[in-house]
Short mmCIF file of C-alpha atoms in Angstrom, two decimals:
data_model
loop_
_atom_site.label_atom_id
_atom_site.label_comp_id
_atom_site.label_asym_id
_atom_site.label_seq_id
_atom_site.Cartn_x
_atom_site.Cartn_y
_atom_site.Cartn_z
CA MET A 1 68.82 137.43 -8.48
CA ALA A 2 69.01 136.04 -4.96
CA VAL A 3 69.95 139.36 -3.29
CA ASP A 4 69.06 142.89 -4.39
CA LEU A 5 71.84 145.46 -4.69
CA SER A 6 71.61 148.86 -2.99
CA PRO A 7 73.40 152.03 -4.14
CA ILE A 8 76.09 151.29 -1.53
CA ASP A 9 76.55 147.80 -2.98
CA GLU A 10 76.83 149.15 -6.50
CA SER A 11 79.39 151.74 -5.36
CA LEU A 12 81.51 149.03 -3.71
CA LEU A 13 81.44 146.87 -6.84
CA ALA A 14 82.52 149.82 -8.96
CA GLU A 15 85.38 150.55 -6.55
CA ILE A 16 86.83 147.05 -6.33
CA ALA A 17 86.02 145.57 -9.74
CA ASN A 18 84.97 148.46 -12.00
CA ILE A 19 81.59 146.78 -12.37
CA HIS A 20 78.60 148.90 -13.37
CA GLY A 21 75.55 146.68 -13.55
CA MET A 22 75.97 142.98 -14.23
CA PRO A 23 79.08 142.12 -16.29
CA LYS A 24 79.03 140.04 -19.45
CA GLY A 25 80.39 136.52 -19.61
CA ALA A 26 81.24 134.46 -16.54
CA PHE A 27 80.82 136.03 -13.10
CA ASN A 28 79.92 135.31 -9.49
CA ILE A 29 78.88 138.17 -7.19
CA ARG A 30 78.61 137.54 -3.46
CA LYS A 31 77.17 139.78 -0.71
CA ASP A 32 77.20 139.12 3.05
CA GLY A 33 77.91 135.43 2.54
CA GLN A 34 75.09 134.97 0.01
CA LEU A 35 75.01 134.63 -3.75
CA VAL A 36 73.76 137.70 -5.62
CA GLU A 37 74.00 136.38 -9.17
CA ARG A 38 76.10 133.92 -11.15
CA HIS A 39 76.66 133.12 -14.81
CA SER A 40 78.93 130.64 -16.55
CA SER A 41 80.04 130.89 -20.16
CA ALA A 42 80.67 128.31 -22.85
CA ASN A 43 84.31 128.01 -21.77
CA ILE A 44 84.18 128.98 -18.08
CA GLU A 45 82.09 126.98 -15.61
CA ILE A 46 81.41 128.30 -12.09
CA ALA A 47 79.99 125.80 -9.59
CA THR A 48 79.31 125.78 -5.85
CA LYS A 49 81.76 123.78 -3.79
CA THR A 50 80.41 120.73 -1.99
CA ASP A 51 82.92 120.65 0.90
CA ASN A 52 83.51 124.33 1.79
CA PRO A 53 81.80 127.67 1.22
CA GLY A 54 82.97 128.99 -2.13
CA ILE A 55 83.17 128.09 -5.79
CA ASP A 56 85.14 126.06 -8.31
CA ILE A 57 85.99 127.88 -11.54
CA ARG A 58 86.98 125.61 -14.44
CA ILE A 59 88.41 127.19 -17.57
CA LYS A 60 88.59 124.97 -20.64
CA ALA A 61 91.82 124.40 -22.57
CA GLY A 62 92.43 126.95 -25.29
CA THR A 63 90.16 129.63 -23.81
CA LYS A 64 91.45 133.05 -24.83
CA GLY A 65 90.35 136.65 -24.36
CA GLU A 66 87.72 135.98 -21.67
CA THR A 67 87.31 137.62 -18.26
CA VAL A 68 85.69 136.17 -15.15
CA TYR A 69 84.54 138.36 -12.24
CA ILE A 70 84.25 137.09 -8.65
CA PRO A 71 83.88 140.16 -6.37
CA VAL A 72 82.62 140.05 -2.77
CA ILE A 73 80.95 142.84 -0.79
CA VAL A 74 80.19 142.97 2.92
CA THR A 75 77.74 145.40 4.50
CA GLN A 76 76.46 143.34 7.45
CA ALA A 77 77.87 144.35 10.82
CA GLY A 78 79.46 141.58 12.85
CA LEU A 79 79.78 139.22 9.88
CA LYS A 80 82.83 136.98 9.47
CA ASP A 81 82.71 135.63 5.94
CA VAL A 82 85.11 132.90 4.80
CA VAL A 83 85.16 131.65 1.21
CA TYR A 84 87.31 129.13 -0.68
CA ASN A 85 87.62 129.67 -4.42
CA THR A 86 89.60 127.29 -6.64
CA PHE A 87 90.56 128.04 -10.24
CA TYR A 88 91.39 125.22 -12.63
CA ILE A 89 92.93 126.81 -15.72
CA GLU A 90 93.66 124.17 -18.34
CA ASP A 91 96.43 124.29 -20.97
CA ASP A 92 96.90 127.03 -23.58
CA CYS A 93 94.57 129.61 -22.02
CA ASP A 94 94.84 133.40 -21.89
CA VAL A 95 92.32 134.80 -19.41
CA THR A 96 91.76 137.59 -16.90
CA ILE A 97 90.30 137.11 -13.42
CA ILE A 98 88.91 140.09 -11.51
CA ALA A 99 88.37 139.63 -7.77
CA GLY A 100 88.37 141.77 -4.63
CA CYS A 101 86.31 142.67 -1.58
CA GLY A 102 84.70 145.88 -0.40
CA ILE A 103 83.45 146.33 3.17
CA HIS A 104 80.99 149.02 4.26
CA ASN A 105 80.70 149.17 8.05
CA GLU A 106 78.63 151.76 9.93
CA SER A 107 78.58 149.92 13.29
CA HIS A 108 80.86 149.31 16.29
CA GLN A 109 81.12 145.61 15.43
CA ALA A 110 83.87 144.19 13.26
CA SER A 111 83.17 142.99 9.71
CA GLU A 112 85.56 140.47 8.17
CA HIS A 113 86.11 138.65 4.91
CA ASP A 114 88.75 135.96 4.46
CA GLY A 115 89.16 134.79 0.88
CA ILE A 116 91.28 131.71 0.19
CA HIS A 117 92.01 131.54 -3.55
CA THR A 118 93.91 128.69 -5.20
CA PHE A 119 95.05 128.75 -8.83
CA TYR A 120 96.19 125.79 -10.91
CA CYS A 121 97.71 127.19 -14.10
CA GLY A 122 98.03 124.68 -16.93
CA LYS A 123 100.88 124.36 -19.40
CA ASN A 124 101.48 127.37 -21.67
CA SER A 125 98.60 129.28 -20.12
CA HIS A 126 98.67 132.98 -19.23
CA VAL A 127 96.58 134.34 -16.37
CA LYS A 128 96.14 137.93 -15.27
CA TYR A 129 94.67 138.20 -11.77
CA VAL A 130 93.52 141.56 -10.38
CA GLU A 131 92.38 141.84 -6.76
CA LYS A 132 91.40 145.04 -4.91
CA HIS A 133 90.47 145.49 -1.26
CA TYR A 134 88.64 148.50 0.12
CA GLY A 135 86.88 149.60 3.29
CA GLU A 136 84.55 152.45 4.15
CA GLY A 137 81.91 153.56 6.63
CA ALA A 138 81.62 155.89 9.63
CA GLY A 139 81.38 153.12 12.22
CA THR A 140 84.13 152.33 14.72
CA GLY A 141 83.95 148.60 13.96
CA GLU A 142 87.00 147.12 12.28
CA ARG A 143 87.04 146.25 8.60
CA ILE A 144 89.20 143.13 8.36
CA LEU A 145 90.45 141.40 5.21
CA ASN A 146 92.74 138.36 5.37
CA PRO A 147 93.37 137.02 1.85
CA VAL A 148 95.26 133.81 1.07
CA THR A 149 96.49 133.30 -2.49
CA ASN A 150 97.98 129.97 -3.60
CA VAL A 151 99.40 129.50 -7.10
CA VAL A 152 100.64 126.29 -8.73
CA MET A 153 102.14 126.89 -12.16
CA GLU A 154 102.89 124.17 -14.67
CA GLU A 155 105.46 124.14 -17.45
CA ASN A 156 105.82 127.40 -19.43
CA SER A 157 102.79 129.01 -17.83
CA SER A 158 102.78 132.70 -16.91
CA CYS A 159 100.85 134.69 -14.36
CA GLU A 160 100.54 138.40 -13.58
CA MET A 161 99.09 139.16 -10.16
CA GLU A 162 98.08 142.67 -9.12
CA LEU A 163 97.09 142.70 -5.43
CA THR A 164 95.95 146.11 -4.20
CA GLN A 165 94.68 147.47 -0.89
CA LEU A 166 93.08 150.85 -1.50
CA ARG A 167 91.83 152.52 1.70
CA GLY A 168 89.83 151.84 4.83
CA VAL A 169 91.04 148.35 5.80
CA SER A 170 91.60 148.29 9.57
CA SER A 171 93.80 145.22 9.60
CA THR A 172 94.99 142.63 7.14
CA VAL A 173 97.22 139.57 7.04
CA ARG A 174 97.99 138.70 3.44
CA ASP A 175 99.51 135.29 2.64
CA THR A 176 100.70 134.49 -0.89
CA ASN A 177 102.28 131.15 -1.85
CA ALA A 178 103.50 130.03 -5.28
CA GLU A 179 105.19 126.99 -6.81
CA LEU A 180 106.67 127.35 -10.30
CA GLY A 181 107.49 124.55 -12.69
CA ALA A 182 109.99 124.60 -15.57
CA GLY A 183 109.80 127.77 -17.67
CA ALA A 184 107.01 129.26 -15.56
CA LYS A 185 107.00 133.02 -15.04
CA LEU A 186 105.29 134.94 -12.22
CA VAL A 187 105.08 138.73 -11.85
CA LEU A 188 103.62 139.56 -8.44
CA THR A 189 102.82 143.21 -7.73
CA GLU A 190 101.39 144.26 -4.38
CA LYS A 191 100.27 147.82 -3.58
CA LEU A 192 99.25 148.75 -0.03
CA LEU A 193 97.88 151.93 1.50
CA THR A 194 97.42 152.17 5.27
CA HIS A 195 96.35 155.13 7.40
CA ASP A 196 95.13 156.02 10.90
CA ASP A 197 96.04 153.09 13.20
CA GLN A 198 95.74 150.39 10.56
CA VAL A 199 98.00 147.35 10.48
CA ALA A 200 99.04 145.31 7.43
CA THR A 201 101.23 142.22 7.26
CA SER A 202 102.17 140.67 3.92
CA ASN A 203 103.77 137.22 3.82
CA MET A 204 104.98 135.74 0.53
CA LYS A 205 106.65 132.45 -0.27
CA VAL A 206 107.66 131.65 -3.85
CA GLU A 207 109.33 128.33 -4.66
CA LEU A 208 111.13 128.17 -8.01
CA LYS A 209 111.16 124.41 -8.60
CA GLY A 210 111.76 124.12 -12.35
CA ASP A 211 114.63 125.11 -14.60
CA ASP A 212 114.23 128.52 -16.27
CA SER A 213 111.42 129.50 -13.90
CA SER A 214 111.36 133.14 -12.78
CA VAL A 215 109.59 135.50 -10.41
CA GLN A 216 109.51 139.25 -10.01
CA VAL A 217 108.04 140.49 -6.73
CA ILE A 218 107.23 144.19 -6.55
CA SER A 219 105.92 145.78 -3.35
CA ARG A 220 104.87 149.43 -3.41
CA SER A 221 103.31 150.83 -0.26
CA VAL A 222 102.33 154.03 1.52
CA ALA A 223 101.99 154.12 5.31
CA GLN A 224 100.33 157.22 6.77
CA ASP A 225 99.51 158.52 10.27
CA ASN A 226 100.17 155.84 12.94
CA SER A 227 99.75 152.81 10.69
CA LYS A 228 102.17 149.90 10.57
CA GLN A 229 103.20 147.58 7.75
CA VAL A 230 105.35 144.46 7.68
CA PHE A 231 106.54 142.91 4.40
CA ASN A 232 107.92 139.34 4.56
CA PRO A 233 108.74 137.97 1.08
CA LEU A 234 110.73 134.76 0.66
CA VAL A 235 111.95 133.41 -2.69
CA ILE A 236 113.48 129.93 -2.77
CA GLY A 237 115.47 128.86 -5.83
CA GLU A 238 115.61 125.08 -6.24
CA ALA A 239 116.78 124.98 -9.87
CA ALA A 240 118.42 127.10 -12.57
CA CYS A 241 116.05 130.01 -12.01
CA ARG A 242 115.78 133.77 -11.54
CA GLY A 243 114.15 135.74 -8.76
CA HIS A 244 113.97 139.44 -7.97
CA VAL A 245 112.30 141.03 -4.92
CA GLN A 246 111.79 144.79 -4.78
CA CYS A 247 110.23 146.75 -1.91
CA ASP A 248 109.55 150.50 -2.18
CA ALA A 249 107.69 152.28 0.61
CA ILE A 250 106.78 155.85 1.55
CA ILE A 251 106.30 156.79 5.21
CA MET A 252 104.18 159.75 6.34
CA GLY A 253 103.50 160.97 9.86
CA LYS A 254 104.46 158.48 12.58
CA ALA A 255 103.89 155.39 10.44
CA LYS A 256 106.27 152.42 10.47
CA VAL A 257 107.26 150.05 7.68
CA THR A 258 109.36 146.93 8.18
CA ALA A 259 110.65 145.01 5.14
CA ILE A 260 112.37 141.66 5.62
CA PRO A 261 113.11 140.34 2.12
CA GLY A 262 114.47 136.79 2.09
CA ILE A 263 116.13 134.68 -0.57
CA GLU A 264 117.29 131.07 -0.35
CA ALA A 265 119.32 129.31 -3.04
CA ALA A 266 119.09 125.52 -3.01
CA SER A 267 120.81 125.31 -6.40
CA GLU A 268 124.13 126.76 -7.53
CA ASP A 269 122.38 127.92 -10.71
CA ALA A 270 119.75 130.01 -8.89
CA LEU A 271 120.13 133.77 -9.41
CA LEU A 272 118.26 135.67 -6.71
CA VAL A 273 118.27 139.40 -5.86
CA HIS A 274 116.42 141.52 -3.32
CA GLU A 275 116.16 145.29 -2.83
CA ALA A 276 114.39 147.50 -0.29
CA ALA A 277 113.95 151.28 -0.16
CA ILE A 278 111.89 153.05 2.52
CA GLY A 279 111.61 156.80 3.05
CA LYS A 280 109.47 159.90 3.23
CA ILE A 281 108.29 162.10 0.39
CA ALA A 282 111.10 164.47 -0.54
CA GLY A 283 110.37 168.15 -0.03
CA ASP A 284 111.76 169.06 -3.45
CA GLN A 285 109.16 166.81 -5.08
CA ILE A 286 106.37 168.76 -3.39
CA ILE A 287 107.96 172.15 -4.19
CA LYS A 288 108.33 171.23 -7.86
CA LEU A 289 104.61 170.41 -8.14
CA MET A 290 103.60 173.49 -6.17
CA THR A 291 105.35 175.64 -8.78
CA LEU A 292 102.84 174.22 -11.26
CA GLY A 293 99.97 175.65 -9.23
CA LEU A 294 99.13 172.79 -6.88
CA THR A 295 98.62 173.30 -3.16
CA GLU A 296 100.89 171.34 -0.79
CA GLU A 297 98.10 168.85 -0.12
CA GLU A 298 97.37 168.43 -3.83
CA ALA A 299 101.08 167.97 -4.59
CA GLU A 300 101.40 165.31 -1.89
CA GLN A 301 98.34 163.46 -3.22
CA GLU A 302 99.72 163.59 -6.76
CA ILE A 303 102.97 161.97 -5.60
CA LEU A 304 101.11 159.22 -3.73
CA GLU A 305 98.88 158.43 -6.69
CA ASP A 306 101.86 158.22 -9.04
CA PHE A 307 103.68 155.98 -6.57
CA LEU A 308 100.85 153.48 -6.21
CA ASN A 309 99.77 153.44 -9.85
#
């Protein structure tokens, strides 16, 4: 092990990746820009990049039922960590990838992690990608996370992406880009929680290039206190395809949410739909839960948890 893990480190890993101790199979754990520990498996090879900081993950054709973990934790004040991770998933795979970043900041200096992840999904492969972001610490320094996710999907591949921001992230700009070939299917779910004076911007661009390709974009967010969120999804249909964009947000306090869903049809056979709903928690929802014995605060928290889960 190149870097020892403290109780704070272990708590962050549990929060973002549900890791308790070192996982089995293929994994790469990174702390403050340094490798903690890495393992490859018979079907999944993890190697250090030669041109940029980061790793290449190569998953052999036909690999099924395996999970690879690539979490990052940051506890060093003033650190700006940038990493480029590229996933090469060959044909006929069915795998799960667990990522995410947790920042613990007790200082007045900003701590930042920018993860640029690129996925190449081979023909007939299915990928589930789970990414969680989280910040904590009593310091006044910002906790900044700016993820970039690029997805290239070949014929009849499918991908489920669950992108979640839990709590404590001061600011984030999230960029997600996808290109889908014939028969490819993408389900992209993003869940955001902001509070205090936090700011979150989410930009998405999905290009449906092949016949019978489809995407479902689901945004569920809660904005509390004085926080601000902007959601900018764009789906472009270039073939006989289907796309659906859905934005649901809850506002609390003086928070602000702006949703600007966009759809562009470059083919007469493209079927694209977008929806947006933004509002506050209804009082009757809280009253109904309070009749079951919950306090107002407990009822409100129950509603938020149900909304984001």
